[in-house]
CSV table of C-alpha atoms and ligand atoms in Angstrom, one decimal:
chain,number,residue,atom,x,y,z
A,7,MET,CA,4.4,-6.3,-63.1
A,8,LYS,CA,7.9,-5.9,-61.6
A,9,LYS,CA,7.1,-2.1,-61.3
A,10,ILE,CA,3.8,-2.7,-59.6
A,11,LEU,CA,5.4,-5.1,-57.0
A,12,SER,CA,8.1,-2.6,-56.2
A,13,GLU,CA,5.4,0.2,-56.0
A,14,LYS,CA,3.6,-2.0,-53.5
A,15,LYS,CA,6.9,-2.7,-51.6
A,16,LYS,CA,7.6,1.0,-51.5
A,17,SER,CA,4.1,1.9,-50.2
A,18,LEU,CA,4.5,-0.9,-47.5
A,19,LEU,CA,7.8,0.5,-46.5
A,20,ILE,CA,6.6,4.0,-46.3
A,21,GLY,CA,3.5,2.9,-44.4
A,22,THR,CA,5.6,1.0,-41.8
A,23,GLY,CA,7.9,3.9,-41.4
A,24,VAL,CA,5.1,6.3,-40.8
A,25,LEU,CA,3.5,3.8,-38.4
A,26,CYS,CA,6.8,3.4,-36.5
A,27,THR,CA,7.4,7.0,-36.3
A,28,LEU,CA,3.9,7.6,-35.0
A,29,PHE,CA,4.2,4.9,-32.4
A,30,CYS,CA,7.7,6.1,-31.3
A,31,THR,CA,6.7,9.7,-31.0
A,32,PHE,CA,3.5,8.7,-29.1
A,33,PHE,CA,5.5,6.8,-26.5
A,34,SER,CA,8.4,9.1,-26.3
A,35,ASN,CA,6.1,12.1,-25.8
A,36,LEU,CA,3.8,10.2,-23.4
A,37,SER,CA,6.7,8.9,-21.3
A,38,PHE,CA,8.5,12.3,-21.5
A,39,LYS,CA,5.4,14.0,-20.1
A,40,ALA,CA,4.4,11.2,-17.7
A,41,TYR,CA,7.9,10.8,-16.2
A,42,ARG,CA,9.3,14.2,-16.0
A,43,TYR,CA,9.3,15.7,-12.6
A,44,ASN,CA,6.9,18.7,-13.1
A,45,LYS,CA,7.8,21.4,-10.7
A,46,PRO,CA,4.8,21.7,-8.4
A,47,VAL,CA,3.0,25.0,-8.1
A,48,GLY,CA,4.5,26.9,-5.1
A,49,HIS,CA,7.6,24.7,-5.1
A,50,GLU,CA,9.9,27.7,-5.5
A,51,ASP,CA,7.9,30.8,-4.8
A,52,ALA,CA,6.0,29.7,-1.6
A,53,THR,CA,7.5,32.2,1.0
A,54,ALA,CA,5.2,31.2,3.9
A,55,GLU,CA,7.0,29.8,6.9
A,56,THR,CA,4.7,26.9,7.2
A,57,LEU,CA,2.5,25.2,4.7
A,58,GLU,CA,-1.0,24.6,5.9
A,59,PHE,CA,-3.1,21.5,5.2
A,60,PRO,CA,-6.8,21.6,4.7
A,61,ASP,CA,-9.0,21.4,7.9
A,62,GLY,CA,-9.9,18.0,8.8
A,63,PHE,CA,-6.9,16.4,7.2
A,64,LEU,CA,-6.1,13.1,8.8
A,65,TRP,CA,-2.6,12.5,10.2
A,66,GLY,CA,-2.5,8.8,11.2
A,67,ALA,CA,-0.3,5.7,11.6
A,68,ALA,CA,-0.9,2.3,10.3
A,69,THR,CA,-0.5,-1.4,11.3
A,70,ALA,CA,-1.6,-4.7,10.0
A,71,SER,CA,-3.0,-7.3,12.3
A,72,TYR,CA,-0.5,-10.1,11.5
A,73,GLN,CA,2.4,-7.8,11.8
A,74,VAL,CA,1.6,-6.6,15.3
A,75,GLU,CA,-0.9,-8.8,17.1
A,76,GLY,CA,1.0,-12.0,17.9
A,77,GLY,CA,-0.5,-15.6,18.0
A,78,ASN,CA,-2.4,-15.5,14.7
A,79,LYS,CA,-2.5,-19.3,14.5
A,80,HIS,CA,-5.3,-19.5,12.0
A,81,SER,CA,-3.3,-17.6,9.2
A,82,ILE,CA,-1.4,-19.3,6.4
A,83,TRP,CA,1.5,-17.1,7.4
A,84,TRP,CA,1.6,-18.9,10.6
A,85,GLU,CA,2.3,-22.3,8.8
A,86,PHE,CA,4.7,-20.3,6.4
A,87,GLU,CA,6.9,-19.0,9.2
A,88,GLN,CA,7.4,-22.4,10.7
A,89,GLU,CA,9.1,-23.5,7.5
A,90,GLU,CA,12.9,-23.3,7.7
A,91,GLY,CA,14.4,-20.4,5.8
A,92,ARG,CA,11.2,-18.5,4.9
A,93,ILE,CA,11.7,-15.6,7.5
A,94,LYS,CA,14.9,-13.7,8.1
A,95,ASN,CA,16.6,-14.8,11.2
A,96,GLY,CA,14.0,-17.4,11.7
A,97,ASP,CA,11.7,-14.8,13.4
A,98,ARG,CA,8.3,-15.8,14.7
A,99,THR,CA,5.1,-14.1,15.7
A,100,GLU,CA,4.0,-16.2,18.8
A,101,VAL,CA,4.1,-12.9,20.8
A,102,CYS,CA,5.2,-10.5,18.1
A,103,VAL,CA,4.8,-7.0,19.7
A,104,ASP,CA,1.6,-8.2,21.4
A,105,HIS,CA,-0.5,-5.3,20.2
A,106,TYR,CA,-3.5,-7.6,20.7
A,107,ASN,CA,-3.2,-7.2,24.4
A,108,LEU,CA,-1.3,-3.9,24.6
A,109,TYR,CA,-3.4,-1.8,22.1
A,110,GLU,CA,-4.6,0.6,24.8
A,111,GLU,CA,-1.0,1.4,25.8
A,112,ASP,CA,-0.2,1.9,22.2
A,113,PHE,CA,-3.1,4.2,21.7
A,114,ASP,CA,-1.9,6.3,24.7
A,115,LEU,CA,1.4,6.8,22.9
A,116,MET,CA,-0.4,7.5,19.7
A,117,SER,CA,-2.2,10.3,21.4
A,118,ASP,CA,1.1,11.6,22.8
A,119,LEU,CA,2.0,12.0,19.2
A,120,ASP,CA,-1.3,13.8,18.5
A,121,LEU,CA,-2.4,11.6,15.6
A,122,ASN,CA,-6.0,11.9,14.8
A,123,SER,CA,-6.5,8.5,12.8
A,124,TYR,CA,-5.4,5.0,13.0
A,125,ARG,CA,-5.4,2.5,10.2
A,126,PHE,CA,-5.4,-1.2,11.2
A,127,SER,CA,-6.6,-4.5,9.9
A,128,LEU,CA,-8.8,-7.2,11.1
A,129,GLU,CA,-7.4,-10.7,11.1
A,130,TRP,CA,-9.8,-12.8,9.1
A,131,GLY,CA,-8.5,-16.0,10.5
A,132,ARG,CA,-9.3,-14.9,14.1
A,133,ILE,CA,-12.8,-13.8,13.1
A,134,GLU,CA,-13.5,-17.0,11.0
A,135,PRO,CA,-11.0,-19.6,12.2
A,136,GLU,CA,-12.9,-22.3,10.2
A,137,LYS,CA,-15.0,-22.0,7.1
A,138,GLY,CA,-18.4,-20.5,7.9
A,139,VAL,CA,-17.6,-20.6,11.8
A,140,PHE,CA,-17.3,-17.1,13.3
A,141,ASP,CA,-15.8,-16.4,16.6
A,142,ASP,CA,-17.9,-13.7,18.5
A,143,SER,CA,-15.2,-13.1,21.0
A,144,GLU,CA,-12.8,-11.9,18.5
A,145,VAL,CA,-15.3,-9.4,17.0
A,146,THR,CA,-15.7,-8.3,20.5
A,147,HIS,CA,-12.1,-7.8,20.7
A,148,TYR,CA,-12.1,-5.5,17.7
A,149,LYS,CA,-15.2,-3.8,19.0
A,150,ASN,CA,-13.2,-2.9,22.2
A,151,VAL,CA,-10.3,-1.6,20.0
A,152,LEU,CA,-12.7,0.7,18.2
A,153,LYS,CA,-14.1,1.8,21.5
A,154,ALA,CA,-10.7,2.6,22.7
A,155,LEU,CA,-10.1,4.7,19.7
A,156,LYS,CA,-13.3,6.6,19.9
A,157,GLU,CA,-12.6,7.5,23.6
A,158,LYS,CA,-9.3,9.2,22.2
A,159,ASN,CA,-11.2,10.9,19.3
A,160,VAL,CA,-9.1,8.9,16.8
A,161,ILE,CA,-10.8,8.2,13.6
A,162,PRO,CA,-10.4,4.3,12.6
A,163,MET,CA,-9.7,3.3,9.1
A,164,VAL,CA,-10.2,-0.5,8.9
A,165,THR,CA,-8.6,-2.9,6.4
A,166,LEU,CA,-10.6,-6.0,5.9
A,167,TRP,CA,-7.9,-8.1,4.4
A,168,HIS,CA,-4.1,-7.2,4.8
A,169,HIS,CA,-2.1,-10.0,3.2
A,170,SER,CA,-2.8,-12.7,5.8
A,171,ILE,CA,-5.5,-15.3,4.7
A,172,PRO,CA,-7.0,-17.9,7.0
A,173,THR,CA,-5.4,-21.4,6.6
A,174,TRP,CA,-8.8,-22.9,5.7
A,175,PHE,CA,-9.2,-20.4,2.9
A,176,ALA,CA,-5.7,-21.2,1.6
A,177,GLU,CA,-6.5,-24.9,1.7
A,178,GLU,CA,-9.6,-24.1,-0.5
A,179,GLY,CA,-7.2,-22.5,-3.0
A,180,GLY,CA,-7.1,-19.0,-1.6
A,181,TRP,CA,-7.6,-16.2,-4.2
A,182,GLU,CA,-6.9,-18.8,-6.9
A,183,SER,CA,-10.3,-20.4,-6.3
A,184,LYS,CA,-13.5,-19.1,-8.0
A,185,ASN,CA,-15.1,-19.6,-4.6
A,186,SER,CA,-12.9,-17.0,-3.0
A,187,VAL,CA,-15.3,-14.1,-3.7
A,188,LYS,CA,-18.2,-16.0,-2.0
A,189,TYR,CA,-16.0,-16.8,1.0
A,190,PHE,CA,-14.7,-13.2,1.3
A,191,SER,CA,-18.2,-11.8,1.0
A,192,ALA,CA,-19.5,-14.0,3.9
A,193,TYR,CA,-16.7,-12.7,6.0
A,194,VAL,CA,-17.3,-9.2,5.1
A,195,GLN,CA,-21.0,-9.5,5.6
A,196,TYR,CA,-20.3,-10.8,9.2
A,197,VAL,CA,-18.0,-7.8,9.8
A,198,ALA,CA,-20.3,-5.3,8.4
A,199,GLU,CA,-23.2,-6.5,10.7
A,200,ASN,CA,-21.0,-6.5,13.7
A,201,LEU,CA,-18.6,-3.6,13.4
A,202,GLY,CA,-20.4,-1.6,10.7
A,203,GLU,CA,-21.8,1.1,13.1
A,204,ASP,CA,-18.4,1.9,14.5
A,205,VAL,CA,-16.4,2.4,11.3
A,206,GLU,CA,-16.8,5.0,8.4
A,207,LEU,CA,-13.6,4.4,6.6
A,208,TRP,CA,-13.0,1.0,5.1
A,209,LEU,CA,-10.3,-0.5,2.9
A,210,THR,CA,-11.3,-3.8,1.3
A,211,MET,CA,-7.9,-5.0,0.7
A,212,ASN,CA,-4.3,-4.0,1.0
A,213,GLU,CA,-1.9,-3.8,-1.9
A,214,PRO,CA,-3.3,-6.7,-4.1
A,215,THR,CA,-0.3,-6.3,-6.5
A,216,ALA,CA,2.3,-6.6,-3.8
A,217,TYR,CA,0.4,-9.7,-2.6
A,218,ILE,CA,0.6,-11.2,-6.0
A,219,SER,CA,4.2,-10.2,-6.8
A,220,SER,CA,5.6,-11.3,-3.5
A,221,GLY,CA,3.6,-14.5,-3.3
A,222,TYR,CA,3.1,-15.7,-6.9
A,223,LEU,CA,6.1,-14.1,-8.7
A,224,MET,CA,8.8,-13.7,-6.3
A,225,ALA,CA,7.6,-16.5,-4.0
A,226,LYS,CA,8.8,-14.6,-0.8
A,227,TRP,CA,5.4,-15.0,0.7
A,228,PRO,CA,2.9,-17.8,0.8
A,229,PRO,CA,2.3,-19.9,-1.2
A,230,GLY,CA,6.0,-19.6,-1.6
A,231,GLU,CA,6.1,-20.9,-5.2
A,232,ALA,CA,6.5,-18.9,-8.3
A,233,SER,CA,3.3,-19.5,-10.5
A,234,PRO,CA,2.9,-16.5,-12.9
A,235,LEU,CA,0.3,-18.4,-14.9
A,236,LYS,CA,-2.1,-18.1,-11.9
A,237,VAL,CA,-1.8,-14.4,-11.8
A,238,PRO,CA,-4.6,-13.4,-14.3
A,239,GLY,CA,-7.1,-15.5,-12.4
A,240,ILE,CA,-6.2,-14.2,-9.0
A,241,GLN,CA,-6.3,-10.6,-10.2
A,242,LYS,CA,-9.9,-11.1,-11.6
A,243,ASN,CA,-10.9,-12.7,-8.3
A,244,LEU,CA,-9.5,-9.8,-6.3
A,245,VAL,CA,-11.3,-7.2,-8.4
A,246,LYS,CA,-14.6,-9.1,-7.9
A,247,ALA,CA,-13.9,-9.4,-4.0
A,248,HIS,CA,-13.3,-5.7,-3.9
A,249,LYS,CA,-16.5,-4.9,-5.7
A,250,ALA,CA,-18.5,-7.5,-3.6
A,251,ALA,CA,-17.2,-6.0,-0.3
A,252,TYR,CA,-17.9,-2.5,-1.5
A,253,ASP,CA,-21.5,-3.4,-2.1
A,254,ILE,CA,-22.0,-5.3,1.1
A,255,ILE,CA,-20.6,-2.4,3.2
A,256,HIS,CA,-22.8,0.2,1.4
A,257,ARG,CA,-25.8,-1.9,1.7
A,258,TYR,CA,-25.2,-1.9,5.4
A,259,ASP,CA,-24.1,1.8,5.6
A,260,SER,CA,-24.7,4.0,2.7
A,261,GLU,CA,-22.6,6.7,4.3
A,262,ALA,CA,-19.5,4.6,4.7
A,263,GLU,CA,-16.5,5.4,2.6
A,264,VAL,CA,-14.9,2.2,1.1
A,265,GLY,CA,-11.6,2.2,-0.8
A,266,ILE,CA,-8.8,0.1,-1.9
A,267,ALA,CA,-5.1,0.5,-0.9
A,268,GLU,CA,-2.6,0.0,-3.5
A,269,TYR,CA,1.3,-0.3,-3.7
A,270,SER,CA,2.1,2.7,-5.8
A,271,SER,CA,5.7,3.2,-6.4
A,272,TYR,CA,6.8,5.9,-8.9
A,273,VAL,CA,7.7,3.8,-12.0
A,274,VAL,CA,9.9,5.5,-14.4
A,275,SER,CA,12.3,4.7,-17.2
A,276,SER,CA,15.8,5.1,-16.0
A,277,ASN,CA,16.7,6.8,-19.3
A,278,ASN,CA,14.1,9.1,-20.8
A,279,LYS,CA,15.5,9.0,-24.1
A,280,ASN,CA,15.4,5.3,-24.4
A,281,ILE,CA,12.1,4.7,-26.1
A,282,VAL,CA,11.9,1.0,-25.3
A,283,GLU,CA,12.5,1.7,-21.6
A,284,ASN,CA,9.8,4.3,-21.7
A,285,ILE,CA,7.4,1.9,-23.2
A,286,VAL,CA,8.2,-0.7,-20.6
A,287,ALA,CA,7.9,1.7,-17.7
A,288,TYR,CA,4.7,3.1,-19.0
A,289,SER,CA,3.2,-0.3,-19.5
A,290,ILE,CA,4.2,-1.6,-16.1
A,291,ASP,CA,2.7,1.5,-14.5
A,292,LYS,CA,-0.6,1.2,-16.4
A,293,SER,CA,-1.0,-2.5,-16.4
A,294,TRP,CA,0.4,-3.3,-13.0
A,295,THR,CA,0.3,-0.3,-10.7
A,296,HIS,CA,-3.0,1.0,-11.9
A,297,TYR,CA,-4.4,-2.5,-12.7
A,298,PHE,CA,-6.8,-2.7,-9.7
A,299,VAL,CA,-7.8,1.0,-9.3
A,300,SER,CA,-8.7,1.4,-13.0
A,301,ARG,CA,-10.9,-1.7,-12.7
A,302,VAL,CA,-12.8,-0.7,-9.5
A,303,ARG,CA,-12.9,3.0,-10.1
A,304,THR,CA,-16.7,3.2,-10.4
A,305,GLN,CA,-16.9,1.1,-7.2
A,306,THR,CA,-14.6,2.7,-4.9
A,307,ASP,CA,-15.2,5.9,-2.8
A,308,PHE,CA,-11.4,6.7,-2.4
A,309,ILE,CA,-8.0,5.4,-3.3
A,310,GLY,CA,-5.4,4.4,-0.8
A,311,VAL,CA,-2.0,5.2,-2.1
A,312,HIS,CA,1.2,3.6,-0.7
A,313,TYR,CA,4.4,5.4,-1.6
A,314,TYR,CA,7.7,4.0,-0.7
A,315,TYR,CA,10.1,4.7,-3.4
A,316,ARG,CA,10.9,5.4,-7.1
A,317,GLN,CA,11.3,2.3,-9.2
A,318,LYS,CA,13.5,2.8,-12.2
A,319,ILE,CA,13.1,0.5,-15.1
A,320,ARG,CA,16.4,-0.5,-16.8
A,321,LEU,CA,16.2,-3.0,-19.6
A,322,GLY,CA,19.7,-4.4,-18.7
A,323,LEU,CA,18.3,-5.8,-15.5
A,324,ILE,CA,15.0,-7.6,-16.0
A,325,LYS,CA,14.8,-8.4,-12.3
A,326,ASP,CA,14.3,-4.7,-11.8
A,327,LEU,CA,10.7,-5.2,-13.1
A,328,PHE,CA,9.9,-6.7,-9.7
A,329,SER,CA,12.6,-5.5,-7.4
A,330,LYS,CA,14.8,-2.5,-6.7
A,331,ASP,CA,16.9,-0.5,-8.9
A,332,ALA,CA,20.6,-0.9,-8.1
A,333,VAL,CA,22.1,2.4,-9.1
A,334,ASP,CA,23.5,4.9,-6.7
A,335,PHE,CA,20.9,6.4,-4.4
A,336,GLU,CA,20.3,7.1,-0.8
A,337,GLN,CA,18.2,4.2,0.4
A,338,THR,CA,15.4,4.0,2.8
A,339,GLY,CA,15.9,0.5,3.9
A,340,LEU,CA,14.8,-2.6,2.2
A,341,ASP,CA,17.0,-1.3,-0.6
A,342,ARG,CA,14.5,1.5,-1.4
A,343,GLU,CA,15.4,4.7,-3.0
A,344,TYR,CA,14.8,7.9,-1.2
A,345,TYR,CA,12.8,10.1,-3.7
A,346,PRO,CA,10.1,12.3,-2.0
A,347,GLN,CA,9.2,14.1,-5.3
A,348,GLY,CA,7.9,10.7,-6.5
A,349,LEU,CA,5.0,11.0,-4.1
A,350,TYR,CA,4.0,14.1,-5.8
A,351,GLU,CA,4.1,12.5,-9.3
A,352,VAL,CA,2.3,9.4,-8.0
A,353,LEU,CA,-0.5,11.6,-6.6
A,354,MET,CA,-0.8,13.5,-9.9
A,355,ARG,CA,-1.0,10.1,-11.7
A,356,PHE,CA,-3.8,8.9,-9.5
A,357,ASP,CA,-5.6,12.2,-9.8
A,358,LYS,CA,-7.0,11.2,-13.2
A,359,TYR,CA,-9.6,9.0,-11.4
A,360,ASP,CA,-11.1,12.0,-9.9
A,361,LEU,CA,-11.5,10.3,-6.5
A,362,PRO,CA,-10.4,11.3,-3.0
A,363,ILE,CA,-6.9,10.1,-2.1
A,364,TYR,CA,-5.5,9.0,1.3
A,365,ILE,CA,-1.9,8.1,1.6
A,366,THR,CA,-2.6,5.0,3.5
A,367,GLU,CA,1.0,4.0,3.9
A,368,ILE,CA,4.4,5.9,3.7
A,369,GLY,CA,7.3,5.3,5.9
A,370,VAL,CA,11.0,4.7,6.5
A,371,GLN,CA,13.1,2.4,8.4
A,372,ASP,CA,15.5,3.5,11.1
A,373,TYR,CA,18.2,4.4,8.8
A,374,HIS,CA,21.0,6.9,9.4
A,375,GLU,CA,21.2,8.5,5.9
A,376,VAL,CA,17.7,9.5,5.7
A,377,PRO,CA,16.4,10.3,9.2
A,378,ARG,CA,12.6,9.9,9.8
A,379,ASP,CA,12.1,13.6,10.7
A,380,VAL,CA,13.5,14.7,7.3
A,381,PHE,CA,11.7,11.9,5.6
A,382,VAL,CA,8.2,12.9,6.9
A,383,GLN,CA,8.8,16.6,6.3
A,384,GLU,CA,9.9,16.3,2.8
A,385,HIS,CA,7.1,13.9,1.9
A,386,ALA,CA,4.5,16.0,3.6
A,387,ARG,CA,5.6,19.0,1.5
A,388,GLU,CA,5.1,16.9,-1.6
A,389,VAL,CA,1.6,16.3,-0.5
A,390,TYR,CA,1.1,19.9,0.2
A,391,TYR,CA,2.1,20.8,-3.4
A,392,ALA,CA,-0.1,18.0,-4.9
A,393,ILE,CA,-3.0,19.6,-3.0
A,394,GLN,CA,-2.0,23.0,-4.2
A,395,ASN,CA,-2.2,21.5,-7.6
A,396,GLY,CA,-5.8,20.3,-7.2
A,397,VAL,CA,-5.4,16.7,-6.0
A,398,ASP,CA,-7.9,15.8,-3.3
A,399,VAL,CA,-5.6,14.3,-0.7
A,400,ARG,CA,-7.3,13.8,2.7
A,401,GLY,CA,-4.9,11.9,4.8
A,402,PHE,CA,-1.5,10.7,5.4
A,403,TYR,CA,-0.8,7.5,7.4
A,404,TYR,CA,2.7,6.8,8.5
A,405,TRP,CA,3.8,3.2,8.3
A,406,ALA,CA,4.0,2.0,10.9
A,407,LEU,CA,2.8,2.9,14.4
A,408,LEU,CA,5.1,0.3,15.9
A,409,ASP,CA,8.1,-1.6,15.0
A,410,SER,CA,6.7,-4.8,13.8
A,411,PHE,CA,7.0,-8.1,11.9
A,412,GLU,CA,8.0,-7.2,8.4
A,413,TRP,CA,6.9,-10.3,6.7
A,414,SER,CA,9.7,-12.3,5.3
A,415,GLU,CA,12.1,-9.6,6.6
A,416,GLY,CA,11.3,-10.5,10.2
A,417,TYR,CA,11.9,-7.9,12.8
A,418,ASP,CA,15.1,-6.4,11.4
A,419,ALA,CA,13.1,-3.8,9.4
A,420,LYS,CA,12.2,-1.2,11.9
A,421,PHE,CA,9.6,1.3,10.4
A,422,GLY,CA,7.9,2.3,13.6
A,423,LEU,CA,7.2,5.6,15.1
A,424,ILE,CA,7.4,3.6,18.4
A,425,SER,CA,10.1,1.0,19.1
A,426,VAL,CA,9.3,-2.1,20.9
A,427,ASP,CA,11.8,-4.2,23.0
A,428,LEU,CA,11.0,-7.7,21.8
A,429,GLU,CA,12.0,-9.2,25.2
A,430,THR,CA,10.2,-6.9,27.6
A,431,LEU,CA,7.6,-5.5,25.2
A,432,GLU,CA,8.5,-2.0,26.5
A,433,ARG,CA,7.5,0.7,24.1
A,434,THR,CA,9.3,4.0,23.5
A,435,ILE,CA,8.5,6.8,21.1
A,436,LYS,CA,11.5,7.4,19.0
A,437,ASP,CA,13.1,10.8,18.8
A,438,SER,CA,12.9,10.9,15.1
A,439,SER,CA,9.1,10.6,15.3
A,440,GLN,CA,8.7,14.0,17.0
A,441,ALA,CA,8.8,15.9,13.8
A,442,TYR,CA,5.8,13.9,12.6
A,443,ALA,CA,4.0,14.7,15.8
A,444,ASP,CA,4.7,18.4,15.2
A,445,ILE,CA,3.2,18.2,11.8
A,446,ALA,CA,0.1,16.5,13.0
A,447,ARG,CA,-0.3,19.0,15.9
A,448,CYS,CA,-0.2,22.1,13.8
A,449,ASN,CA,-1.7,20.5,10.5
A,450,CYS,CA,1.2,22.0,8.7
A,451,VAL,CA,4.7,21.5,7.7
A,452,GLY,CA,7.7,23.8,7.9
A,453,ASN,CA,8.5,25.4,4.5
B,26,LIG,C1,3.7,-2.4,2.6
B,26,LIG,C2,2.8,-3.4,3.4
B,26,LIG,C3,3.0,-3.3,4.8
B,26,LIG,C4,4.4,-3.3,5.2
B,26,LIG,C5,5.1,-2.1,4.5
B,26,LIG,C6,6.5,-1.9,4.8
B,26,LIG,O1,3.9,-2.7,1.3
B,26,LIG,O2,1.4,-3.1,3.0
B,26,LIG,O3,2.3,-4.5,5.4
B,26,LIG,O4,5.0,-4.4,4.9
B,26,LIG,O5,5.0,-2.3,3.1
């Protein structure tokens, strides 16, 4: 009997050992493959002076309504910014950079930069200031914006919802509420009917994961209180909302391309040999960065990738999961690491969905260690390498066209190609933006 028991124990031990080895080998291999920087084709041996992009590639700039328009009183952000201590320096958006009134001037400057596409968002609270009440004059405003772009041969990419929700919607529970999909669908239906014929490229939503982590985990954004238990419900509603919006726009215009824009930092383990870190990094990338795209993949025409930095996971610092890595690196502002190769890696990771990709945001603040010209050139090269390796990348949208209101960071974070004097509202193209204009002009980047 004793013997049988110990035999059993033995096989149990052996079984557990085998399982552990298999598990560890799987994750260490997987992580090693996934997180190693694979030298892109042509990285070393491309001898051409310039690297040419495919015809029709879109070189654009992006903005979001709340960050540039000014006076968006029907947004929950408006309430939020009135609260003491929420926004750095107590900055406010009463006037903001007044893109709402000065958009034509901004488009003239955009044409000076030779950009052929502009990504902007519609302010839901302007269009629907009260539940079920739509303001035709606001939709006329956006019609005029689209008309001004058309006159300049600039292709619009329109985001239906970029972080700012109407106050009435927030009061109804926002994305926590099961009615959220119904409300969003009514808004999208109205927009499709009124603006549908002027737009071919749509984004249903901007960075759902960043919205959730900044609002519900870090509490830096409305609702301003950490409530992780609400996250799974919000995620589910947002997935449904994307799919509903996708169907509505396609019902209206079957040719339209409808995508989703996601915050896509390059998540890696800080130590490739640390299996636990590899597992954590892999799981975060899979269950967080790829959460939405993997769930809507059959109902999306393209993926909008936002690349800003590499995010190293170190187990010693649990806060790294949701913030920056604190080891030595050149920063791009907002404590972000400068790591252009990460863009290539992220594009390779998203390639598995076999969908076209637009880089719908990428950008750097005014920062002396990584000048904007070097930043755009180096990142553009990585896009080129990804295209060479078979990734279907169709556009690159620099964030942002203008210096703007950077959410809880206020106006200090200056990402714009164009600076704005907040007193006089005078606009000036920054010298560091010329390199991007050169890339857009020749549809190529120096090697
Ligand atoms: C992105 C947001 C955008 C802006 C940039 C700097 O995550 O989509 O609104 O805040 O970061």
